[in-house]
């Protein structure tokens, strides 16, 4: 026959479980908030970037503004996230840093397209592709951490 665990010890065990489970839920909800935001805004940014590349010269400024607006919107929404989980906060900060690179690469691409400088366009596209590669790596890290 099993000995009865004293009520006090049972309360400590239950309290510990509640704290642990509550912490997991918090991390899961913080991960979900980050993933939802990134998924929703990344598509807009990708479309705006493609629009910039495909724009005729007379629409470059408008296309560059659309990309800038998309980046600023995502950056503002990321800044508003306040995850308590240090790792999720690090992912958020990494995305914000990536957005800075997107801004500068878009500015360089816009200027190169305006000037018609093929070498600068190619360099800007390579820089943008580097940002995309970094994003893929970050997505993998987020998925590895946030997936059950």
mmCIF file of C-alpha atoms in Angstrom:
data_model
loop_
_atom_site.group_PDB
_atom_site.id
_atom_site.type_symbol
_atom_site.label_atom_id
_atom_site.label_comp_id
_atom_site.label_asym_id
_atom_site.label_seq_id
_atom_site.Cartn_x
_atom_site.Cartn_y
_atom_site.Cartn_z
ATOM 1 C CA UNK A 1 0.000 0.000 0.000
ATOM 2 C CA UNK A 2 1.257 3.476 -0.852
ATOM 3 C CA UNK A 3 1.901 5.888 1.943
ATOM 4 C CA UNK A 4 -0.133 9.035 1.849
ATOM 5 C CA UNK A 5 1.911 12.105 0.897
ATOM 6 C CA UNK A 6 1.460 14.840 3.469
ATOM 7 C CA UNK A 7 -0.813 17.612 2.198
ATOM 8 C CA UNK A 8 1.884 20.231 2.587
ATOM 9 C CA UNK A 9 4.297 18.372 0.322
ATOM 10 C CA UNK A 10 1.546 17.808 -2.233
ATOM 11 C CA UNK A 11 0.826 21.536 -2.288
ATOM 12 C CA UNK A 12 4.497 22.295 -2.940
ATOM 13 C CA UNK A 13 4.572 19.794 -5.817
ATOM 14 C CA UNK A 14 1.339 21.155 -7.301
ATOM 15 C CA UNK A 15 2.523 24.735 -6.921
ATOM 16 C CA UNK A 16 5.758 23.894 -8.713
ATOM 17 C CA UNK A 17 3.864 22.256 -11.558
ATOM 18 C CA UNK A 18 1.576 25.258 -11.940
ATOM 19 C CA UNK A 19 4.560 27.613 -12.094
ATOM 20 C CA UNK A 20 6.344 25.421 -14.641
ATOM 21 C CA UNK A 21 3.283 25.002 -16.829
ATOM 22 C CA UNK A 22 2.434 28.675 -16.570
ATOM 23 C CA UNK A 23 5.967 29.545 -17.684
ATOM 24 C CA UNK A 24 5.672 27.248 -20.694
ATOM 25 C CA UNK A 25 2.357 28.749 -21.704
ATOM 26 C CA UNK A 26 3.852 32.198 -21.483
ATOM 27 C CA UNK A 27 6.765 31.226 -23.727
ATOM 28 C CA UNK A 28 4.400 29.505 -26.154
ATOM 29 C CA UNK A 29 2.148 32.556 -26.354
ATOM 30 C CA UNK A 30 5.169 34.838 -26.785
ATOM 31 C CA UNK A 31 6.506 32.574 -29.550
ATOM 32 C CA UNK A 32 3.093 32.535 -31.216
ATOM 33 C CA UNK A 33 2.822 36.328 -31.074
ATOM 34 C CA UNK A 34 6.251 36.727 -32.681
ATOM 35 C CA UNK A 35 5.626 34.079 -35.339
ATOM 36 C CA UNK A 36 2.185 35.477 -36.217
ATOM 37 C CA UNK A 37 3.553 39.000 -36.586
ATOM 38 C CA UNK A 38 6.551 37.926 -38.656
ATOM 39 C CA UNK A 39 4.448 35.699 -40.909
ATOM 40 C CA UNK A 40 1.876 38.428 -41.500
ATOM 41 C CA UNK A 41 4.390 41.184 -42.252
ATOM 42 C CA UNK A 42 7.103 39.250 -44.097
ATOM 43 C CA UNK A 43 4.796 38.609 -47.034
ATOM 44 C CA UNK A 44 4.069 42.335 -47.332
ATOM 45 C CA UNK A 45 7.761 43.185 -47.198
ATOM 46 C CA UNK A 46 8.649 40.547 -49.799
ATOM 47 C CA UNK A 47 5.953 41.857 -52.155
ATOM 48 C CA UNK A 48 7.112 45.462 -51.649
ATOM 49 C CA UNK A 49 10.736 44.458 -52.307
ATOM 50 C CA UNK A 50 9.727 42.642 -55.475
ATOM 51 C CA UNK A 51 7.683 45.688 -56.491
ATOM 52 C CA UNK A 52 10.776 47.856 -56.089
ATOM 53 C CA UNK A 53 12.865 45.540 -58.281
ATOM 54 C CA UNK A 54 10.202 45.426 -60.997
ATOM 55 C CA UNK A 55 9.246 49.117 -60.930
ATOM 56 C CA UNK A 56 9.795 51.327 -63.930
ATOM 57 C CA UNK A 57 12.109 54.250 -63.139
ATOM 58 C CA UNK A 58 9.258 56.729 -62.814
ATOM 59 C CA UNK A 59 7.733 54.609 -60.021
ATOM 60 C CA UNK A 60 10.916 53.824 -58.090
ATOM 61 C CA UNK A 61 10.335 56.443 -55.434
ATOM 62 C CA UNK A 62 6.779 55.261 -54.828
ATOM 63 C CA UNK A 63 7.913 51.616 -54.675
ATOM 64 C CA UNK A 64 10.759 52.485 -52.310
ATOM 65 C CA UNK A 65 8.286 54.348 -50.083
ATOM 66 C CA UNK A 66 5.993 51.290 -50.037
ATOM 67 C CA UNK A 67 8.876 49.082 -48.940
ATOM 68 C CA UNK A 68 9.960 51.600 -46.311
ATOM 69 C CA UNK A 69 6.393 51.760 -44.980
ATOM 70 C CA UNK A 70 6.161 47.958 -44.772
ATOM 71 C CA UNK A 71 9.501 47.761 -42.928
ATOM 72 C CA UNK A 72 8.571 50.590 -40.555
ATOM 73 C CA UNK A 73 5.218 48.950 -39.778
ATOM 74 C CA UNK A 74 6.826 45.611 -38.947
ATOM 75 C CA UNK A 75 9.586 47.263 -36.939
ATOM 76 C CA UNK A 76 7.047 49.234 -34.899
ATOM 77 C CA UNK A 77 4.992 46.133 -34.206
ATOM 78 C CA UNK A 78 8.094 44.178 -33.213
ATOM 79 C CA UNK A 79 9.162 47.007 -30.905
ATOM 80 C CA UNK A 80 5.748 46.832 -29.233
ATOM 81 C CA UNK A 81 6.228 43.137 -28.409
ATOM 82 C CA UNK A 82 7.613 42.811 -24.915
ATOM 83 C CA UNK A 83 8.413 39.132 -24.421
ATOM 84 C CA UNK A 84 9.556 38.121 -20.966
ATOM 85 C CA UNK A 85 11.339 35.076 -22.335
ATOM 86 C CA UNK A 86 14.937 36.112 -23.003
ATOM 87 C CA UNK A 87 15.313 33.869 -26.058
ATOM 88 C CA UNK A 88 12.103 35.126 -27.677
ATOM 89 C CA UNK A 89 13.229 38.685 -26.935
ATOM 90 C CA UNK A 90 16.522 37.878 -28.677
ATOM 91 C CA UNK A 91 14.633 36.599 -31.725
ATOM 92 C CA UNK A 92 12.584 39.796 -31.789
ATOM 93 C CA UNK A 93 15.739 41.892 -31.618
ATOM 94 C CA UNK A 94 17.345 39.822 -34.383
ATOM 95 C CA UNK A 95 14.347 40.477 -36.632
ATOM 96 C CA UNK A 96 14.570 44.205 -35.880
ATOM 97 C CA UNK A 97 18.265 44.173 -36.760
ATOM 98 C CA UNK A 98 17.444 42.363 -39.989
ATOM 99 C CA UNK A 99 14.919 45.075 -40.820
ATOM 100 C CA UNK A 100 17.711 47.652 -40.547
ATOM 101 C CA UNK A 101 19.612 45.667 -43.178
ATOM 102 C CA UNK A 102 16.502 45.483 -45.362
ATOM 103 C CA UNK A 103 16.166 49.280 -45.130
ATOM 104 C CA UNK A 104 19.751 49.944 -46.137
ATOM 105 C CA UNK A 105 19.750 47.354 -48.908
ATOM 106 C CA UNK A 106 16.472 48.762 -50.265
ATOM 107 C CA UNK A 107 17.918 52.277 -50.212
ATOM 108 C CA UNK A 108 21.012 51.074 -52.089
ATOM 109 C CA UNK A 109 18.900 49.146 -54.584
ATOM 110 C CA UNK A 110 16.610 52.098 -55.184
ATOM 111 C CA UNK A 111 19.570 54.421 -55.797
ATOM 112 C CA UNK A 112 21.263 51.897 -58.098
ATOM 113 C CA UNK A 113 18.071 51.390 -60.099
ATOM 114 C CA UNK A 114 17.560 55.156 -60.381
ATOM 115 C CA UNK A 115 21.116 55.603 -61.646
ATOM 116 C CA UNK A 116 20.866 52.611 -63.961
ATOM 117 C CA UNK A 117 24.117 51.264 -62.516
ATOM 118 C CA UNK A 118 24.052 47.520 -63.236
ATOM 119 C CA UNK A 119 27.027 46.710 -60.984
ATOM 120 C CA UNK A 120 25.416 48.510 -58.027
ATOM 121 C CA UNK A 121 22.088 46.797 -58.722
ATOM 122 C CA UNK A 122 23.797 43.391 -58.694
ATOM 123 C CA UNK A 123 25.649 44.247 -55.453
ATOM 124 C CA UNK A 124 22.410 45.429 -53.810
ATOM 125 C CA UNK A 125 20.556 42.302 -54.881
ATOM 126 C CA UNK A 126 23.342 40.129 -53.423
ATOM 127 C CA UNK A 127 23.122 42.078 -50.155
ATOM 128 C CA UNK A 128 19.353 41.568 -50.093
ATOM 129 C CA UNK A 129 19.831 37.867 -50.792
ATOM 130 C CA UNK A 130 22.189 37.733 -47.808
ATOM 131 C CA UNK A 131 19.436 39.173 -45.633
ATOM 132 C CA UNK A 132 17.038 36.525 -46.944
ATOM 133 C CA UNK A 133 19.541 33.768 -46.092
ATOM 134 C CA UNK A 134 19.936 35.198 -42.577
ATOM 135 C CA UNK A 135 16.155 35.293 -42.229
ATOM 136 C CA UNK A 136 15.870 31.612 -43.203
ATOM 137 C CA UNK A 137 18.422 30.742 -40.522
ATOM 138 C CA UNK A 138 16.562 32.836 -37.944
ATOM 139 C CA UNK A 139 13.253 31.189 -38.893
ATOM 140 C CA UNK A 140 14.858 27.777 -38.304
ATOM 141 C CA UNK A 141 16.126 28.867 -34.876
ATOM 142 C CA UNK A 142 12.717 30.280 -33.916
ATOM 143 C CA UNK A 143 10.972 27.116 -35.072
ATOM 144 C CA UNK A 144 13.414 24.893 -33.191
ATOM 145 C CA UNK A 145 12.912 26.858 -29.975
ATOM 146 C CA UNK A 146 9.190 27.455 -30.240
ATOM 147 C CA UNK A 147 8.045 24.077 -31.563
ATOM 148 C CA UNK A 148 6.903 21.549 -28.987
#
